[in-house]
C-alpha angles and dihedrals in degrees: 000000000000119000092248092053091047092053091049091052093046092048091049089051091053091050092050092047091052092047096053098034106248116253090231092074118135116277118256111272122242129233134190130257123192118198120207147137135244120226131293083027096221099121099057140227120018124189135204124189135202137181095204106027093246109068117053136193131189130247103218122252134354121317097196123023114214112246105166139060135023093068103124114091091219139025133193110257106217092195094059100022089230136107116263133193113256112241112246094352133189088029115090119236136209113197131164098010111200122190141187133176114229126218091265091057095254117138115222119200127192127181148170112272099198146355087245139344099057123098094187139066127227126249135188134156137211141180095211108015088247104074115046139193124241112292116245135189112227106208099211097153101035091121095050131085095238134130101218155007105222133192102347109204120202124211130176114224103205092186092063097025092235142111122246118204118191127187143160126249132181120257128211119267092243088067096053116123124216087258090054090054091060085079125061098214131081118287132238140188132201122251134175146198133190134217139174098195109018088243100082120038127191116241110272119263135187108273110185128353118180090177095258142069107300136165144159100057113189118190127202138169115232096176143320109323089359118109130164127204119196113204139181120230096219101190112126139237110027099015126047098130142117138266140162134235128186137214142174093236131039092243093049148183091226126209135224120322121259123232112288109261110185135066116273111272095038124136146152097061124186132170138209132184115240113178110316094336136077117225116208114200123195140173113249087200103182089054093045093232143100123248131189143193132196125222141169099192106024088238101082121040132194119203111235102176089129091058100052134071128187132173114261118263099032112142139191115325141121137263125232135172118238138175112276089239089066090057092044090054090050091050091050090052090047089054091049093050100042105022093245121156113243 
């Protein structure tokens, strides 16, 4: 082929490629979504978004109104053996919303149904975070003398092709350890269940027990055979802070705790990988603010409060990465609902 003929063919190929949008175009970029609630957690799911994992903005309003749980005016308090009034009943609540996107693209959301009086967590699913399935209560502790199912955290185990949901529930005073008794509040332990289809759930099992009052377990995968669980030491006063433990499998067993890395009276931790670092966000609740640390090994932690910004009032949720088109659809729906310009 002569040089002139070659150049004609090459130029024609470029024109055709441009006309039909070559299949080698860059993949769609991902952004970050941060679920959460706003006190008193009666209006439902709130969402923040970020393009860099550090600076966050709000999507206006609630994206899923709670419809189930917290209806009974009283519940039986297993710690006192007496009836107690149910906080905010008969209004439904949605606290601590945790989300994951499954391999089929479906988002699964779980949440706390009540401060006390519910022995189940809530579940709903969505393809776009705008239209949602029917809400269901999953009664994981119905056979246990406990007052609550707090902060369910959902994790997809790609190795087994199943979802693991962990939560904290109160235990009876006769089971308190000496370490439990260092605090003056009620005591909790972490439990978990698994499911492949959200129809059938495995019987609950103990998840992680450090021998003292602990809640707010957040699970992440750092690599093959390398899992990290972030936990809150919930003894008060004098404790109420965060640490990490590691394991070779999602369900454990977990090893020795790391150094504590957040201010006392921090809770609701979640983590996301940004570049070669992990950012751990947490609610410094007595100061009504969020804090964060960065880490590469979950042994040493660097405070990065001066590098993050979140809207006031955001509470306890989880961070996921989604395609930018998911966020753009949410923004378009926000504009439709509230008359905002995109």
